Tab-separated table of C-alpha atoms and ligand atoms in Angstrom:
chain	number	residue	atom	x	y	z
A	19	MET	CA	-42.814	-58.943	132.020
A	20	LEU	CA	-39.130	-58.740	131.679
A	21	LYS	CA	-39.376	-58.050	135.475
A	22	ARG	CA	-40.113	-61.417	135.929
A	23	LEU	CA	-37.706	-63.072	133.531
A	24	ILE	CA	-34.698	-61.115	134.849
A	25	LEU	CA	-35.299	-62.431	138.507
A	26	SER	CA	-35.608	-65.448	136.904
A	27	VAL	CA	-32.941	-65.499	135.069
A	28	VAL	CA	-30.652	-63.757	138.673
A	29	PHE	CA	-32.609	-66.324	141.240
A	30	ALA	CA	-32.528	-69.849	139.049
A	31	LEU	CA	-29.465	-70.041	137.483
A	32	PRO	CA	-27.010	-70.328	140.872
A	33	LEU	CA	-30.874	-72.995	141.878
A	34	TYR	CA	-29.805	-74.853	138.186
A	35	ALA	CA	-26.127	-74.706	139.218
A	36	PHE	CA	-27.121	-76.186	142.373
A	37	SER	CA	-29.629	-78.810	141.246
A	38	GLN	CA	-26.857	-80.007	138.215
A	39	SER	CA	-24.190	-80.572	141.133
A	40	GLN	CA	-26.732	-82.365	143.510
A	41	SER	CA	-27.999	-84.175	141.122
A	42	PRO	CA	-26.370	-84.201	137.422
A	43	SER	CA	-28.590	-88.059	136.039
A	44	ASN	CA	-32.121	-84.572	137.050
A	45	SER	CA	-29.941	-82.066	134.614
A	46	ASN	CA	-31.472	-80.765	131.244
A	47	ASP	CA	-27.717	-79.207	129.992
A	48	TYR	CA	-26.863	-81.363	127.497
A	49	LEU	CA	-30.313	-80.215	126.174
A	50	LEU	CA	-29.017	-76.481	125.890
A	51	PRO	CA	-27.694	-75.046	122.466
A	52	SER	CA	-23.913	-75.581	122.457
A	53	PRO	CA	-21.507	-74.056	118.849
A	54	LYS	CA	-22.626	-77.802	117.608
A	55	ALA	CA	-25.372	-78.217	115.400
A	56	ASP	CA	-27.852	-80.344	116.992
A	57	ARG	CA	-31.605	-80.931	116.586
A	58	ILE	CA	-31.089	-81.652	113.019
A	59	ILE	CA	-34.253	-82.875	110.918
A	60	LEU	CA	-34.745	-83.708	108.281
A	61	ASN	CA	-38.824	-82.477	106.707
A	62	LEU	CA	-40.562	-83.245	103.254
A	63	SER	CA	-40.895	-80.871	101.333
A	64	GLU	CA	-43.906	-80.270	98.312
A	65	THR	CA	-42.151	-82.573	96.104
A	66	PRO	CA	-40.652	-84.901	97.475
A	67	LEU	CA	-38.645	-87.425	94.631
A	68	GLU	CA	-37.416	-83.426	93.921
A	69	GLY	CA	-35.922	-81.748	97.352
A	70	ILE	CA	-35.969	-81.216	101.335
A	71	GLY	CA	-36.067	-79.573	103.554
A	72	VAL	CA	-33.144	-79.769	106.893
A	73	ASN	CA	-33.463	-77.880	110.230
A	74	TRP	CA	-31.063	-77.196	112.958
A	75	ARG	CA	-29.533	-75.715	116.332
A	76	THR	CA	-26.846	-73.418	117.315
A	77	ASP	CA	-26.165	-71.355	120.223
A	78	THR	CA	-26.059	-67.318	118.895
A	79	SER	CA	-22.389	-67.403	119.381
A	80	ARG	CA	-22.787	-69.855	115.294
A	81	HIS	CA	-24.531	-66.455	113.047
A	82	VAL	CA	-23.626	-67.806	109.869
A	83	SER	CA	-24.360	-72.154	109.589
A	84	GLN	CA	-23.596	-73.980	106.643
A	85	LEU	CA	-24.920	-77.372	104.681
A	86	GLU	CA	-22.281	-78.873	103.173
A	87	PHE	CA	-23.806	-81.662	100.967
A	88	ALA	CA	-22.816	-83.700	98.484
A	89	ILE	CA	-24.199	-87.451	96.316
A	90	ALA	CA	-22.650	-89.971	98.284
A	91	THR	CA	-20.695	-92.573	98.162
A	92	ALA	CA	-19.754	-96.355	98.983
A	93	GLY	CA	-16.516	-94.929	100.014
A	94	PRO	CA	-15.091	-92.166	101.193
A	95	GLU	CA	-14.499	-89.899	97.907
A	96	PHE	CA	-18.154	-88.497	98.421
A	97	ARG	CA	-16.265	-85.665	100.851
A	98	GLU	CA	-13.388	-84.593	97.001
A	99	ASN	CA	-17.116	-83.339	95.179
A	100	THR	CA	-19.228	-81.063	97.844
A	101	THR	CA	-21.153	-77.932	97.858
A	102	HIS	CA	-21.500	-76.079	100.406
A	103	ILE	CA	-24.308	-73.592	100.955
A	104	GLN	CA	-25.239	-70.473	103.939
A	105	ALA	CA	-28.415	-71.205	105.734
A	106	LYS	CA	-31.550	-69.332	106.893
A	107	THR	CA	-30.960	-68.296	110.481
A	108	GLU	CA	-33.036	-67.300	112.686
A	109	THR	CA	-32.915	-66.718	117.101
A	110	LEU	CA	-35.827	-68.032	119.681
A	111	ILE	CA	-35.533	-67.109	122.986
A	112	SER	CA	-37.717	-69.486	124.854
A	113	GLN	CA	-37.627	-70.460	129.238
A	114	GLN	CA	-39.051	-73.301	130.865
A	115	ASP	CA	-41.097	-72.787	133.402
A	116	GLU	CA	-38.361	-71.183	135.549
A	117	GLU	CA	-35.265	-72.695	134.094
A	118	PRO	CA	-33.185	-69.631	132.438
A	119	ILE	CA	-33.772	-67.877	129.304
A	120	ILE	CA	-32.030	-69.512	125.767
A	121	HIS	CA	-31.194	-67.671	123.478
A	122	ALA	CA	-30.460	-70.186	120.065
A	123	ASN	CA	-30.512	-69.768	116.831
A	124	TYR	CA	-32.376	-71.781	113.928
A	125	HIS	CA	-31.087	-73.015	110.274
A	126	GLN	CA	-32.452	-73.973	107.294
A	127	VAL	CA	-31.818	-75.419	104.378
A	128	ASP	CA	-34.159	-76.245	101.067
A	129	LEU	CA	-32.297	-78.813	99.025
A	130	LYS	CA	-33.283	-78.767	96.035
A	131	GLY	CA	-32.953	-80.410	92.555
A	132	LEU	CA	-32.883	-83.759	93.313
A	133	LYS	CA	-32.944	-87.281	91.793
A	134	PRO	CA	-35.228	-90.061	92.395
A	135	GLY	CA	-33.593	-92.957	93.385
A	136	GLY	CA	-30.922	-90.813	94.214
A	137	GLN	CA	-28.805	-91.295	97.660
A	138	TYR	CA	-27.218	-88.354	99.136
A	139	ILE	CA	-24.616	-87.034	102.399
A	140	TYR	CA	-25.320	-84.744	104.019
A	141	ARG	CA	-23.897	-82.623	107.372
A	142	VAL	CA	-23.991	-79.332	108.810
A	143	GLY	CA	-22.784	-76.831	111.025
A	144	SER	CA	-19.261	-74.785	110.023
A	145	ALA	CA	-14.791	-75.741	109.755
A	146	ASP	CA	-14.216	-75.623	113.054
A	147	ASN	CA	-17.535	-77.481	114.612
A	148	TRP	CA	-19.431	-80.095	112.017
A	149	SER	CA	-21.425	-83.234	112.800
A	150	GLU	CA	-21.198	-86.409	111.772
A	151	TRP	CA	-22.092	-86.979	107.796
A	152	PHE	CA	-26.051	-87.977	107.131
A	153	GLN	CA	-27.087	-90.311	104.517
A	154	PHE	CA	-30.518	-89.846	102.992
A	155	ALA	CA	-32.079	-91.663	99.991
A	156	ILE	CA	-35.157	-90.048	97.895
A	157	PRO	CA	-37.508	-92.769	96.145
A	158	GLU	CA	-37.406	-94.961	93.180
A	159	ASP	CA	-40.239	-93.056	90.440
A	160	ASP	CA	-42.433	-96.005	90.757
A	161	LYS	CA	-44.694	-95.175	92.913
A	162	GLU	CA	-44.494	-97.360	96.080
A	163	VAL	CA	-44.517	-95.469	98.981
A	164	ASN	CA	-43.740	-96.446	102.717
A	165	PHE	CA	-44.662	-94.328	105.031
A	166	LEU	CA	-44.583	-94.601	109.943
A	167	TYR	CA	-47.623	-92.247	111.211
A	168	PHE	CA	-47.282	-91.806	114.937
A	169	GLY	CA	-50.310	-90.423	117.433
A	170	ASP	CA	-49.681	-87.959	119.815
A	171	SER	CA	-45.935	-88.754	121.597
A	172	GLN	CA	-46.772	-85.903	124.491
A	173	ASN	CA	-45.946	-87.007	127.989
A	174	GLU	CA	-42.785	-88.153	128.920
A	175	VAL	CA	-40.832	-88.812	125.751
A	176	VAL	CA	-37.835	-89.502	125.979
A	177	SER	CA	-38.692	-92.009	128.486
A	178	MET	CA	-41.985	-92.989	127.404
A	179	PHE	CA	-42.232	-92.492	123.333
A	180	SER	CA	-38.339	-93.358	122.546
A	181	ARG	CA	-38.664	-97.000	122.584
A	182	VAL	CA	-42.078	-97.046	120.332
A	183	PHE	CA	-39.707	-94.509	117.775
A	184	ARG	CA	-37.136	-97.542	118.602
A	185	GLU	CA	-38.612	-100.858	118.070
A	186	ALA	CA	-40.787	-98.993	114.556
A	187	ILE	CA	-37.206	-98.852	113.355
A	188	ILE	CA	-36.230	-101.622	113.426
A	189	ASN	CA	-38.039	-103.327	112.979
A	190	LEU	CA	-39.381	-102.107	109.817
A	191	PRO	CA	-38.269	-101.628	106.441
A	192	LYS	CA	-36.584	-98.093	105.922
A	193	MET	CA	-39.818	-95.790	105.222
A	194	ASP	CA	-39.786	-93.351	103.357
A	195	PHE	CA	-40.912	-90.824	105.918
A	196	THR	CA	-42.313	-90.269	109.066
A	197	VAL	CA	-45.777	-88.951	110.439
A	198	TYR	CA	-47.017	-87.198	113.415
A	199	ALA	CA	-50.771	-86.646	113.812
A	200	GLY	CA	-50.140	-83.979	116.586
A	201	ASP	CA	-49.951	-83.327	120.434
A	202	LEU	CA	-45.413	-83.823	119.603
A	203	ILE	CA	-45.171	-82.349	123.363
A	204	ASN	CA	-47.514	-81.662	126.179
A	205	HIS	CA	-46.384	-77.205	126.292
A	206	GLU	CA	-45.486	-75.866	123.509
A	207	SER	CA	-43.276	-73.843	124.342
A	208	ALA	CA	-41.263	-76.159	126.555
A	209	ASP	CA	-37.292	-75.426	125.101
A	210	PHE	CA	-35.922	-79.151	127.036
A	211	GLU	CA	-39.581	-81.227	125.803
A	212	TRP	CA	-38.694	-80.274	122.355
A	213	GLY	CA	-35.012	-81.014	123.474
A	214	GLY	CA	-36.861	-84.590	123.945
A	215	TRP	CA	-38.478	-85.145	121.541
A	216	PHE	CA	-35.363	-84.601	119.371
A	217	GLU	CA	-33.420	-87.182	121.702
A	218	ALA	CA	-36.762	-89.432	121.932
A	219	GLY	CA	-35.206	-89.557	117.477
A	220	GLN	CA	-31.834	-88.549	117.988
A	221	TRP	CA	-30.062	-89.786	114.520
A	222	ILE	CA	-33.816	-91.110	113.109
A	223	HIS	CA	-34.897	-87.510	112.616
A	224	ALA	CA	-31.293	-86.564	110.687
A	225	THR	CA	-31.916	-89.098	107.879
A	226	THR	CA	-35.594	-90.232	107.533
A	227	PRO	CA	-37.023	-86.759	106.816
A	228	SER	CA	-41.335	-86.496	109.052
A	229	MET	CA	-43.775	-84.156	108.391
A	230	MET	CA	-45.374	-83.192	110.791
A	231	THR	CA	-49.474	-81.496	112.014
A	232	PRO	CA	-49.480	-79.596	115.201
A	233	GLY	CA	-51.612	-80.500	117.795
A	234	ASN	CA	-53.283	-78.153	120.544
A	235	HIS	CA	-50.176	-78.851	122.877
A	236	GLU	CA	-48.598	-77.072	119.925
A	237	PHE	CA	-50.423	-73.863	120.775
A	238	SER	CA	-50.967	-71.162	123.272
A	239	LYS	CA	-54.455	-70.631	123.677
A	240	ASN	CA	-57.428	-67.131	124.081
A	241	PRO	CA	-56.044	-66.643	121.057
A	242	ALA	CA	-54.900	-69.720	119.659
A	243	THR	CA	-50.853	-69.165	119.074
A	244	LEU	CA	-48.559	-71.427	117.596
A	245	THR	CA	-44.656	-71.761	119.212
A	246	PRO	CA	-42.887	-69.576	117.153
A	247	HIS	CA	-40.239	-72.962	118.500
A	248	TRP	CA	-42.756	-74.808	115.454
A	249	ASN	CA	-41.826	-72.520	111.892
A	250	ALA	CA	-38.513	-72.203	113.733
A	251	GLN	CA	-37.413	-75.544	113.961
A	252	PHE	CA	-39.024	-77.641	111.199
A	253	ASN	CA	-38.508	-76.727	107.499
A	254	LEU	CA	-41.836	-77.797	106.439
A	255	PRO	CA	-43.660	-76.685	103.120
A	256	THR	CA	-45.237	-73.086	103.285
A	257	ASN	CA	-48.252	-74.083	100.303
A	258	GLY	CA	-51.238	-74.385	102.014
A	259	PRO	CA	-53.169	-70.921	102.931
A	260	LYS	CA	-51.091	-67.353	103.959
A	261	GLY	CA	-50.610	-67.549	107.483
A	262	LEU	CA	-50.985	-71.520	108.293
A	263	GLU	CA	-47.844	-72.342	106.773
A	264	GLU	CA	-46.141	-75.629	107.745
A	265	THR	CA	-49.199	-75.944	109.606
A	266	THR	CA	-51.983	-76.405	106.637
A	267	TYR	CA	-49.635	-78.357	103.193
A	268	GLU	CA	-49.711	-80.539	100.545
A	269	VAL	CA	-46.886	-83.091	99.875
A	270	ASN	CA	-47.117	-85.142	96.454
A	271	TYR	CA	-45.607	-88.039	95.717
A	272	PRO	CA	-46.194	-89.546	91.867
A	273	GLU	CA	-49.530	-90.911	92.312
A	274	LEU	CA	-50.042	-90.200	96.772
A	275	LYS	CA	-51.573	-86.358	97.494
A	276	ILE	CA	-50.387	-86.303	101.214
A	277	ILE	CA	-52.084	-83.703	103.068
A	278	SER	CA	-51.796	-81.312	106.580
A	279	LEU	CA	-54.311	-79.560	108.321
A	280	ASP	CA	-53.975	-77.201	111.370
A	281	GLY	CA	-56.757	-78.554	113.673
A	282	GLU	CA	-56.353	-76.200	116.517
A	283	GLN	CA	-56.855	-73.680	113.625
A	284	ILE	CA	-59.823	-75.330	113.095
A	285	ASP	CA	-61.226	-75.623	115.544
A	286	GLU	CA	-60.573	-72.490	117.555
A	287	SER	CA	-60.441	-69.993	114.653
A	288	PRO	CA	-63.182	-69.220	111.854
A	289	THR	CA	-61.288	-68.098	109.825
A	290	TYR	CA	-59.109	-69.977	109.693
A	291	ARG	CA	-61.104	-72.633	110.011
A	292	LYS	CA	-62.651	-71.683	106.733
A	293	ALA	CA	-59.250	-70.378	104.611
A	294	GLN	CA	-58.812	-74.044	105.190
A	295	MET	CA	-61.834	-75.384	104.267
A	296	ASP	CA	-61.042	-72.996	100.598
A	297	TRP	CA	-57.989	-73.659	99.996
A	298	LEU	CA	-58.743	-78.324	100.265
A	299	ARG	CA	-61.451	-77.676	97.953
A	300	THR	CA	-59.291	-76.809	95.982
A	301	ILE	CA	-56.596	-78.562	95.941
A	302	LEU	CA	-58.684	-81.801	95.808
A	303	THR	CA	-60.441	-80.882	92.716
A	304	ASN	CA	-59.412	-82.319	90.053
A	305	ASN	CA	-56.110	-84.367	91.859
A	306	PRO	CA	-54.482	-86.577	89.341
A	307	ARG	CA	-53.264	-88.326	92.070
A	308	LYS	CA	-55.112	-92.596	93.227
A	309	TRP	CA	-53.839	-92.278	96.860
A	310	THR	CA	-55.066	-89.148	99.257
A	311	VAL	CA	-54.583	-89.499	103.346
A	312	ILE	CA	-54.889	-86.531	105.120
A	313	THR	CA	-53.388	-85.642	108.974
A	314	PHE	CA	-55.033	-83.666	111.152
A	315	HIS	CA	-54.971	-83.834	115.539
A	316	TYR	CA	-58.653	-83.571	116.535
A	317	PRO	CA	-60.315	-86.731	115.095
A	318	VAL	CA	-63.187	-86.425	113.035
A	319	TYR	CA	-64.718	-89.987	114.929
A	320	ALA	CA	-64.075	-89.717	119.137
A	321	THR	CA	-62.722	-92.055	120.824
A	322	ALA	CA	-62.778	-90.640	124.340
A	323	PRO	CA	-66.311	-90.804	126.115
A	324	ASP	CA	-66.741	-86.898	127.089
A	325	ARG	CA	-65.474	-86.138	123.519
A	326	TYR	CA	-66.766	-85.226	120.496
A	327	HIS	CA	-65.422	-83.174	118.067
A	328	ASP	CA	-67.653	-81.143	116.115
A	329	LYS	CA	-65.839	-78.920	114.028
A	330	MET	CA	-63.932	-81.794	112.222
A	331	ILE	CA	-68.385	-83.126	112.384
A	332	ASP	CA	-69.685	-80.240	110.562
A	333	TYR	CA	-67.146	-78.703	108.179
A	334	ILE	CA	-64.277	-81.572	107.762
A	335	ARG	CA	-65.564	-84.628	106.964
A	336	PRO	CA	-68.552	-83.952	104.239
A	337	ILE	CA	-64.934	-82.456	101.958
A	338	LEU	CA	-63.625	-86.320	102.244
A	339	GLN	CA	-66.837	-88.086	102.016
A	340	GLU	CA	-67.613	-85.867	99.442
A	341	PHE	CA	-63.890	-85.754	97.573
A	342	LYS	CA	-63.315	-89.125	98.407
A	343	VAL	CA	-60.507	-88.555	101.065
A	344	ASP	CA	-59.692	-92.684	101.938
A	345	LEU	CA	-57.347	-92.742	104.521
A	346	ALA	CA	-57.413	-89.488	107.612
A	347	ILE	CA	-54.449	-90.545	110.382
A	348	GLN	CA	-55.772	-88.673	113.628
A	349	GLY	CA	-54.330	-88.392	116.857
A	350	HIS	CA	-55.219	-86.173	120.322
A	351	ASP	CA	-57.669	-88.845	121.748
A	352	HIS	CA	-55.053	-91.306	123.763
A	353	ALA	CA	-56.335	-94.508	122.202
A	354	TYR	CA	-56.473	-96.860	119.018
A	355	ALA	CA	-59.284	-97.180	117.198
A	356	ARG	CA	-59.202	-97.633	113.227
A	357	GLY	CA	-62.475	-98.437	110.724
A	358	ARG	CA	-65.077	-96.144	108.457
A	359	ALA	CA	-68.519	-94.323	108.896
A	360	PHE	CA	-69.936	-92.213	105.986
A	361	GLU	CA	-72.404	-90.096	107.008
A	362	GLU	CA	-76.352	-89.848	104.697
A	363	ASN	CA	-79.356	-87.914	105.291
A	364	GLY	CA	-78.715	-88.476	109.338
A	365	LYS	CA	-77.676	-92.596	108.728
A	366	LEU	CA	-73.667	-93.280	108.546
A	367	ASP	CA	-72.470	-96.534	106.949
A	368	TYR	CA	-69.624	-97.943	108.404
A	369	GLU	CA	-68.883	-99.937	104.795
A	370	LYS	CA	-68.214	-96.737	102.713
A	371	GLY	CA	-66.424	-93.766	102.861
A	372	THR	CA	-62.857	-92.256	104.202
A	373	VAL	CA	-61.076	-94.967	106.889
A	374	TYR	CA	-60.360	-92.740	110.241
A	375	VAL	CA	-57.871	-93.911	112.408
A	376	VAL	CA	-56.335	-92.177	115.967
A	377	SER	CA	-53.721	-93.857	117.727
A	378	VAL	CA	-51.025	-92.714	120.957
A	379	ALA	CA	-47.179	-93.460	120.258
A	380	GLY	CA	-46.663	-91.743	124.242
A	381	PRO	CA	-48.088	-92.838	127.488
A	382	LYS	CA	-51.069	-91.056	128.242
A	383	MET	CA	-54.268	-93.428	127.647
A	384	TYR	CA	-57.563	-92.375	127.925
A	385	ASP	CA	-60.862	-94.786	128.334
A	386	VAL	CA	-62.709	-95.801	124.685
A	387	LYS	CA	-65.986	-96.079	123.970
A	388	PRO	CA	-66.907	-98.848	121.688
A	389	ASP	CA	-68.335	-97.814	118.818
A	390	LYS	CA	-70.599	-99.034	115.101
A	391	TRP	CA	-67.357	-97.342	113.171
A	392	MET	CA	-64.659	-99.480	115.290
A	393	THR	CA	-64.027	-102.246	112.564
A	394	ARG	CA	-60.281	-102.379	115.671
A	395	LYS	CA	-60.497	-100.417	119.065
A	396	ALA	CA	-57.291	-100.837	121.566
A	397	TYR	CA	-57.198	-98.389	125.273
A	398	GLY	CA	-53.589	-97.412	127.026
A	399	THR	CA	-52.020	-99.176	123.809
A	400	GLN	CA	-49.213	-97.163	122.675
A	401	THR	CA	-48.754	-97.906	118.403
A	402	TYR	CA	-46.937	-97.327	116.161
A	403	GLN	CA	-48.255	-97.572	112.140
A	404	TRP	CA	-47.163	-98.474	109.044
A	405	ILE	CA	-48.505	-97.885	105.989
A	406	ASN	CA	-47.652	-98.692	102.156
A	407	VAL	CA	-49.418	-97.365	99.275
A	408	LYS	CA	-48.746	-98.635	95.867
A	409	ASP	CA	-50.652	-99.524	92.613
A	410	ASP	CA	-54.395	-100.563	93.679
A	411	VAL	CA	-53.734	-101.349	97.321
A	412	LEU	CA	-52.872	-98.974	100.571
A	413	THR	CA	-51.714	-101.745	103.369
A	414	PHE	CA	-52.231	-101.048	106.508
A	415	LYS	CA	-49.955	-103.074	109.077
A	416	THR	CA	-50.901	-101.286	113.550
A	417	TYR	CA	-48.359	-102.566	115.233
A	418	THR	CA	-47.961	-102.222	119.766
A	419	ALA	CA	-44.783	-101.323	121.167
A	420	LEU	CA	-43.631	-104.899	121.439
A	421	GLY	CA	-43.385	-104.783	117.931
A	422	LYS	CA	-46.451	-107.488	118.349
A	423	LEU	CA	-48.763	-107.102	114.504
A	424	TYR	CA	-52.587	-105.813	116.107
A	425	ASP	CA	-54.182	-104.399	113.532
A	426	ALA	CA	-54.341	-104.984	109.720
A	427	PHE	CA	-55.982	-103.606	106.786
A	428	GLU	CA	-56.432	-103.016	103.378
A	429	ILE	CA	-57.587	-100.501	100.632
A	430	LYS	CA	-58.393	-101.753	97.663
A	431	LYS	CA	-59.563	-99.012	94.519
A	432	ASN	CA	-61.241	-100.536	91.475
A	433	SER	CA	-60.680	-98.692	88.372
A	434	ASN	CA	-63.960	-96.251	88.787
A	435	GLY	CA	-62.220	-94.550	92.047
A	436	GLU	CA	-64.129	-97.091	94.610
A	437	ASN	CA	-62.785	-98.329	97.352
A	438	THR	CA	-62.894	-102.022	99.617
A	439	VAL	CA	-61.444	-102.609	102.733
A	440	ILE	CA	-59.993	-106.525	103.385
A	441	ASN	CA	-59.503	-107.115	107.165
A	442	HIS	CA	-57.097	-108.615	108.488
A	443	ILE	CA	-57.467	-108.023	111.935
A	444	PRO	CA	-54.988	-110.532	113.668
A	445	ASN	CA	-55.966	-112.945	115.996
A	446	THR	CA	-55.448	-111.584	119.106
A	447	PRO	CA	-57.998	-109.746	121.503
A	448	GLU	CA	-58.711	-106.337	121.548
A	449	ARG	CA	-56.797	-104.736	124.749
A	450	LEU	CA	-59.967	-103.026	126.064
A	451	GLN	CA	-60.994	-100.918	129.143
A	452	SER	CA	-64.353	-99.404	128.727
A	453	LYS	CA	-66.796	-97.430	130.423
B	8	FE2	FE1	-54.206	-83.277	121.954
């Protein structure tokens, strides 16, 4: 292995240099680490009205990196009252195909003691190499939450996902956070693919916090092993089962619990499946929050003609049904579908239970097999989703990459906690190619 790596360095470097001089437009060298921080991202903490996670990257010349933090002001005077926090740093050695080995330092800080409604500002790096200042707001404690949800971005992420992301940011009100339902990239440890994912979101990643659940493309196989990029480059909650840090976790707003499950480990590992089922039951028992949203990569109900996600059906669906989880936002099947199907005595009730959504943000598309559970569906359509949770209503809107409303519904909760779904589907034809 070592020999292979060394050879790849010896021979790949001249080729790499040659390719740069010949076709600079194809070069990935802008994705290599430098002394200046990049891949800067905010992640939700488990209590997002009180704290937030920050993560960034430098080259290994920076063993120490800092975050400078202040309460934001309308003018530049915030710079007179800042705090410096030294990051926790780890080194990640990675490589993509035959490209040179990349050594990078990843730095993380947990910002705590924040206040609802507060506006804050930070930059990362060091005295000779600061990033620009990034500003973020902690939502008011008014029990309203707005967030964005993307299905798989996965392929040609810079080229083809960025327009969807930008359309969402331009068209929608300011979001409190973003959810990614897995398969952010295609090859789990391909450093330049991760660089492309960060590039597609650029400064937005550093100003709007996100939470992501891993997909199968974030894992190497046999046995399923999460890419080391995940824990290095994200700073997500670690409040789930042991061994599933930053993949299985919960985030709690005053009236909204949002949960990430590690779909690949549900599929592949009986041990981690059971750990997640036990943990999920524990956090849903005596759950005081009005709304519960869950994200995982493999959908309970497939949209692709040749797929059936048995582990999700057999092990996860019963828990979602028993504890009346309101909404499941999923990925993997590279299509759009939304609807309900509550299983009782071997029969499905399409007017009851959790609302399931599958969506895709990137360009890879699979056929859709029309099914009774689908209230609205689409083939070959890149979408983004806006979810608003306020009082007794959850409002869900799906937009195409053109910014056109494609699907909309509300979930209304009565005083007994029972949900009614009200459709507001626009009067436009379904985009569908079915087999
Ligand atoms: Fe997938």
